[in-house]
Structures are given as structure tokens and as C-alpha cells.
PDB file of C-alpha atoms and ligand atoms in Angstrom:
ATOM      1  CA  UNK A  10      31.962  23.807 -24.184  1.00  0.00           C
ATOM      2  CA  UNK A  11      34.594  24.601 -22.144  1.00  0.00           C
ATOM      3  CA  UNK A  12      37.059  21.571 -20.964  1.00  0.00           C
ATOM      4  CA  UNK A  13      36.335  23.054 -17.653  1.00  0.00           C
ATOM      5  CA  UNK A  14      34.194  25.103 -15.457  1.00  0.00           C
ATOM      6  CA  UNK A  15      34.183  28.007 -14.240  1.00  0.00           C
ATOM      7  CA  UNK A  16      33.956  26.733 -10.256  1.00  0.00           C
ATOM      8  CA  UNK A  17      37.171  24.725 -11.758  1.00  0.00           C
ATOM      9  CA  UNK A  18      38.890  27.795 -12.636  1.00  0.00           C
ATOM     10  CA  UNK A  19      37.767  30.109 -10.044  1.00  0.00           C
ATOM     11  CA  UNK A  20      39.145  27.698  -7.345  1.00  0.00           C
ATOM     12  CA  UNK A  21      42.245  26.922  -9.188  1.00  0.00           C
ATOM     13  CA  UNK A  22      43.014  30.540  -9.560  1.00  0.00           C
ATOM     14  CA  UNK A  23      42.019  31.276  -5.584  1.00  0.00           C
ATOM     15  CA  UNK A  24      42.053  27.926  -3.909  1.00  0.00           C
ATOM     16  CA  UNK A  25      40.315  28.364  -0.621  1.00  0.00           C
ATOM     17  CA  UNK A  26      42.001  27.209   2.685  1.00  0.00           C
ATOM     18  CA  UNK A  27      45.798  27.109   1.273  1.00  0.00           C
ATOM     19  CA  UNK A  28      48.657  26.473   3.703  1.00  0.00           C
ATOM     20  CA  UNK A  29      49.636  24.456   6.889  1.00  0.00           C
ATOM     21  CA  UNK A  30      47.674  24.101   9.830  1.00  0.00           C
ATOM     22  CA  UNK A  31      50.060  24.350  12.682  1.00  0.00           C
ATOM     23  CA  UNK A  32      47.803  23.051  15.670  1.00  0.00           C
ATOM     24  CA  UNK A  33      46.208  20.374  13.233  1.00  0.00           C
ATOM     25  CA  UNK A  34      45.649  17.165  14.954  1.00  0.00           C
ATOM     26  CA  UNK A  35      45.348  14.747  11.670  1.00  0.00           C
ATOM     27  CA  UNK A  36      46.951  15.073   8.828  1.00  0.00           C
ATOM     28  CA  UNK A  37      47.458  13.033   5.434  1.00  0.00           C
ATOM     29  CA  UNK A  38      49.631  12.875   2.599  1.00  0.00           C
ATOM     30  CA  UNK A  39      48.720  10.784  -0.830  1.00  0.00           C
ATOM     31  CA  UNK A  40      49.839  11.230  -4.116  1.00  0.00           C
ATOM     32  CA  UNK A  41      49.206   9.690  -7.299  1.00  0.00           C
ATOM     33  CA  UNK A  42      52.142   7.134  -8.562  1.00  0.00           C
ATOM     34  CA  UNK A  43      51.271   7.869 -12.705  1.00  0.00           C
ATOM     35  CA  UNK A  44      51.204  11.727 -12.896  1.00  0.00           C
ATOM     36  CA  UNK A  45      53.103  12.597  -9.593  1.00  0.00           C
ATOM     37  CA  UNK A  46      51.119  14.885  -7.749  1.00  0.00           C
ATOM     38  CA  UNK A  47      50.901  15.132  -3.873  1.00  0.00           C
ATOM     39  CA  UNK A  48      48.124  16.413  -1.626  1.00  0.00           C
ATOM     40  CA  UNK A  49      48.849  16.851   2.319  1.00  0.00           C
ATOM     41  CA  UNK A  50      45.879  17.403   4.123  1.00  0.00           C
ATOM     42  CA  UNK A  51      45.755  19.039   7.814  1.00  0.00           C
ATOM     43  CA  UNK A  52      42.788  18.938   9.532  1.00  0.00           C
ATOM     44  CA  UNK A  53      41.764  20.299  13.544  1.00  0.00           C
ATOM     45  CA  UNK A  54      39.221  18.603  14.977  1.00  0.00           C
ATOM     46  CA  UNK A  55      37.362  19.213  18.163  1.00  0.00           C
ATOM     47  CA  UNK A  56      34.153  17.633  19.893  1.00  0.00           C
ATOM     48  CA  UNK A  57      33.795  15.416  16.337  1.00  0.00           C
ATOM     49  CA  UNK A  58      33.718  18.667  14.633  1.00  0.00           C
ATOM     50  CA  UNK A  59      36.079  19.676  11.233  1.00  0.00           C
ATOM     51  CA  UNK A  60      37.019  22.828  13.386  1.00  0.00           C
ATOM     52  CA  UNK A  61      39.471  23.709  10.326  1.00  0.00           C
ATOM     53  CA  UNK A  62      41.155  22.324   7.608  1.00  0.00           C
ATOM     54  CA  UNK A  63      44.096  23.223   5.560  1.00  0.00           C
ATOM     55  CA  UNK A  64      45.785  21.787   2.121  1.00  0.00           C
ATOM     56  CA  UNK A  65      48.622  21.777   0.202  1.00  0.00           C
ATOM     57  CA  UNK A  66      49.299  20.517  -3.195  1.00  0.00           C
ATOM     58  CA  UNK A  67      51.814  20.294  -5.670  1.00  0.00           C
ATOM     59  CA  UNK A  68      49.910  19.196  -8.246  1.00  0.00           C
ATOM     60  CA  UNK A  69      47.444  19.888 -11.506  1.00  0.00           C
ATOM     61  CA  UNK A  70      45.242  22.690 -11.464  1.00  0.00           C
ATOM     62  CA  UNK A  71      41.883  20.072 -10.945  1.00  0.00           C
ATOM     63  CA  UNK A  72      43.676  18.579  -7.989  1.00  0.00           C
ATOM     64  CA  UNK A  73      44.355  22.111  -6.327  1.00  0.00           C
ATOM     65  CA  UNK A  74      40.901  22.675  -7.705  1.00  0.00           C
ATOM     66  CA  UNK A  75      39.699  19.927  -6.068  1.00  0.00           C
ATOM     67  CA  UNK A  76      41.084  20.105  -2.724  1.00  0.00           C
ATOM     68  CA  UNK A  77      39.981  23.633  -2.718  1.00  0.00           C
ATOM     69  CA  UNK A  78      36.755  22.445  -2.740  1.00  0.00           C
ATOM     70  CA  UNK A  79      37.019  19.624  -0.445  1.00  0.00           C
ATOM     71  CA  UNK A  80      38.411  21.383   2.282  1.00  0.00           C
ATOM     72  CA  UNK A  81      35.375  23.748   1.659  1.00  0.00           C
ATOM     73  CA  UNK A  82      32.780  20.769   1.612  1.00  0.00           C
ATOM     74  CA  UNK A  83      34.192  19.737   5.071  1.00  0.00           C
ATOM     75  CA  UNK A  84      34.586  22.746   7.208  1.00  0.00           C
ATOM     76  CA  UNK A  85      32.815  22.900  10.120  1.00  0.00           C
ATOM     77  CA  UNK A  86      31.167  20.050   9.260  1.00  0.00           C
ATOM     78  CA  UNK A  87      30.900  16.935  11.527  1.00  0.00           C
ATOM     79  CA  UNK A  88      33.546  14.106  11.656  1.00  0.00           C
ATOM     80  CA  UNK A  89      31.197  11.688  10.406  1.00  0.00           C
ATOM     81  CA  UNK A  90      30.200  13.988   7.014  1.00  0.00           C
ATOM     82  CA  UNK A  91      33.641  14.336   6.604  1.00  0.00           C
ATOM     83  CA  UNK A  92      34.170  10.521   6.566  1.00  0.00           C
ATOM     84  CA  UNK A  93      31.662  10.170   3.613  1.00  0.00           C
ATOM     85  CA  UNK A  94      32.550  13.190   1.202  1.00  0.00           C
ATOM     86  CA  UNK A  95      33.481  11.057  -2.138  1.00  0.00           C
ATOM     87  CA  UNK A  96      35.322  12.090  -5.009  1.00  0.00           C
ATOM     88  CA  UNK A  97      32.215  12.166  -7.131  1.00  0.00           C
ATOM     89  CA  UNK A  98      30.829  14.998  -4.489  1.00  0.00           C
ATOM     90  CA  UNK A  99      33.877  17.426  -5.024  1.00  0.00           C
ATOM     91  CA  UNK A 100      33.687  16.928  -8.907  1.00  0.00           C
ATOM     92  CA  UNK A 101      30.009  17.693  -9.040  1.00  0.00           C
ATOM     93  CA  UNK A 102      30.705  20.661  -6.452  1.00  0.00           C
ATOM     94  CA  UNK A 103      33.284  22.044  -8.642  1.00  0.00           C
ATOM     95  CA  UNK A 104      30.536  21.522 -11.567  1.00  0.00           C
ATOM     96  CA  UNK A 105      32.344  18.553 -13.322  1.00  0.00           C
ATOM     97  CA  UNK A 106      35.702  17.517 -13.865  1.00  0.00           C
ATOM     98  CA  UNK A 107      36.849  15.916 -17.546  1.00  0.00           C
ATOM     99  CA  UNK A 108      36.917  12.533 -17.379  1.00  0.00           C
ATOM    100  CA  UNK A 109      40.321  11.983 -17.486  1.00  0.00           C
ATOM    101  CA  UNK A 110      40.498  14.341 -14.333  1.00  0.00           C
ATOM    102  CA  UNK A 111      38.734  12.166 -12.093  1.00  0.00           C
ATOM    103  CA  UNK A 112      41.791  10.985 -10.726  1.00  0.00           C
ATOM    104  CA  UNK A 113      42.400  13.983  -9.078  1.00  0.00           C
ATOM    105  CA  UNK A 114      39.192  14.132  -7.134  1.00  0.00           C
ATOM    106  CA  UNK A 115      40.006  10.580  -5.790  1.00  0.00           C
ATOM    107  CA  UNK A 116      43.392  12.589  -4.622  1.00  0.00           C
ATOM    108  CA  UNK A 117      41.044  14.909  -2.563  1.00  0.00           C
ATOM    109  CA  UNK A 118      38.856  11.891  -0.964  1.00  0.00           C
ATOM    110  CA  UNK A 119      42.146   9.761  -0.401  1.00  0.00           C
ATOM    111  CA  UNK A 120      44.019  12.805   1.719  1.00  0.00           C
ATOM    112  CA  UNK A 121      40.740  13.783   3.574  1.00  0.00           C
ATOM    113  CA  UNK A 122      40.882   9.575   4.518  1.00  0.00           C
ATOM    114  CA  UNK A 123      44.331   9.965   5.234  1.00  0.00           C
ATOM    115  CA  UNK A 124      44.055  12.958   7.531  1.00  0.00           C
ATOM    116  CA  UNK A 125      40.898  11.155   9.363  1.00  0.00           C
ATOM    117  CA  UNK A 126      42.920   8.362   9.815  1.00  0.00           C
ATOM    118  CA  UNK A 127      46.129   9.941  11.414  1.00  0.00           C
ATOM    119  CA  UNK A 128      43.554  11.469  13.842  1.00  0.00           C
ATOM    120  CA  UNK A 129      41.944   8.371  14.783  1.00  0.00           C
ATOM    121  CA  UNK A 130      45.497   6.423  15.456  1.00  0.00           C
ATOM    122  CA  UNK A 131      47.455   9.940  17.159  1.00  0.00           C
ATOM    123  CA  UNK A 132      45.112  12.761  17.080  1.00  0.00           C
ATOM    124  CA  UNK A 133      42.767  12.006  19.479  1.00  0.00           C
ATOM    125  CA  UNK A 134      42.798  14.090  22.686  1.00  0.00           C
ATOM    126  CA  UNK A 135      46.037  15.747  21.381  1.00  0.00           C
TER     127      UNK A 135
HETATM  128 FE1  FES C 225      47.197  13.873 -11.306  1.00  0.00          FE
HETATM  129 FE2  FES C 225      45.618  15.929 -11.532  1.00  0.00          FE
HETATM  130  S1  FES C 225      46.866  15.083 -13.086  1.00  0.00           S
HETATM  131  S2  FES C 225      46.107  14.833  -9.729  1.00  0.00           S
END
């Protein structure tokens, strides 16, 4: 079998939703301490809705992977869905993610946290 899939691949070779989000009104930075990879997350959010979302990471191909597919899972999608996407949702949206790669799901979840965060504390009614 192969070590990964082919949702892995195909969003690692055209990650969805690359780049900054000027007008984003939350936005999150995490990295990982052990392998060194950073994900900012930008997110615009209107009336409780994930009006658009943007990513950038410098990083493994699973974590551009998975942010790919994160910002994908929470597009338009309420504030509250948003909140709740785990790490274990992006890996089984990207089809599975080795074992060892798991870790860069959680990089996904953390910067989507992050983002949500920065918009509750500054974001709101910017
Ligand atoms: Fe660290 Fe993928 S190896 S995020």
C-alpha cells in the first residue's frame, strides 16, 4: 500500500486556499517545536460564519496536506463547526495519514484554534 493517499498527494501537490488573507479578522500561528514546521492560519469571519479562510505553511507535505484540507472542511461553515473540526477529521478527510504523521494534523486543529482565538480576543466587530 501506498505510505500515503492519493487525497494526501493530490492536496499536497495543489493545496487549496494558499496565501494571505488581507481583510482576515483572526489569525493563528503554531508550529511544532521537534520537526520545525509552522502553520499561520487567516480566517474572515462574518455573522458567525467562516466567510474565508487562508493558510500558509512552511512545513511537510502532510501538514500542507493537511491544512489544505482543513481550510476546506471549514469554509463557509459556521463558527461553531469550525470550533470542533479535530485533527482526527482532517486525517480521515485526507483518507489517512501514517501514524507518525499525525502530528501534523494536530498542526492544522492547533492553527484553526489559534485563528478562532485571535478573533474572539481582537477580531470581533473589526
Ligand atoms: Fe512536522 Fe509534518 S513533520 S508537521
Amino acid at each position: 500500500m501506498a505510505l500515503y493517499s492519493e487525497k494526501v498527494m493530490d492536496h499536497f501537490r495543489n493545496p487549496r486556499n494558499v496565501g494571505v488573507l488581507e481583510d482576515a479578522n483572526g489569525v493563528g500561528t503554531v508550529g511544532n517545536a521537534k520537526c520545525g514546521d509552522i502553520m499561520k492560519m487567516y480566517l474572515k469571519i462574518e455573522d458567525d460564519i467562516v466567510k474565508d479562510v487562508k493558510f500558509e505553511t512552511f512545513g511537510c507535505g502532510s501538514a500542507i496536506a493537511s491544512s489544505s484540507m482543513a481550510t476546506e472542511l471549514i469554509k463557509g461553515k459556521p463558527v461553531e463547526e469550525a470550533r470542533k473540526l479535530t485533527n482526527e477529521a482532517v486525517a480521515e478527510a485526507l483518507d489517512g495519514l501514517p501514524d507518525y504523521k499525525m502530528h501534523c494534523s494536530v498542526l492544522a486543529q492547533e492553527a484553526i484554534e489559534a485563528a478562532l482565538k485571535d478573533y474572539e480576543e481582537h477580531g470581533q466587530g473589526a
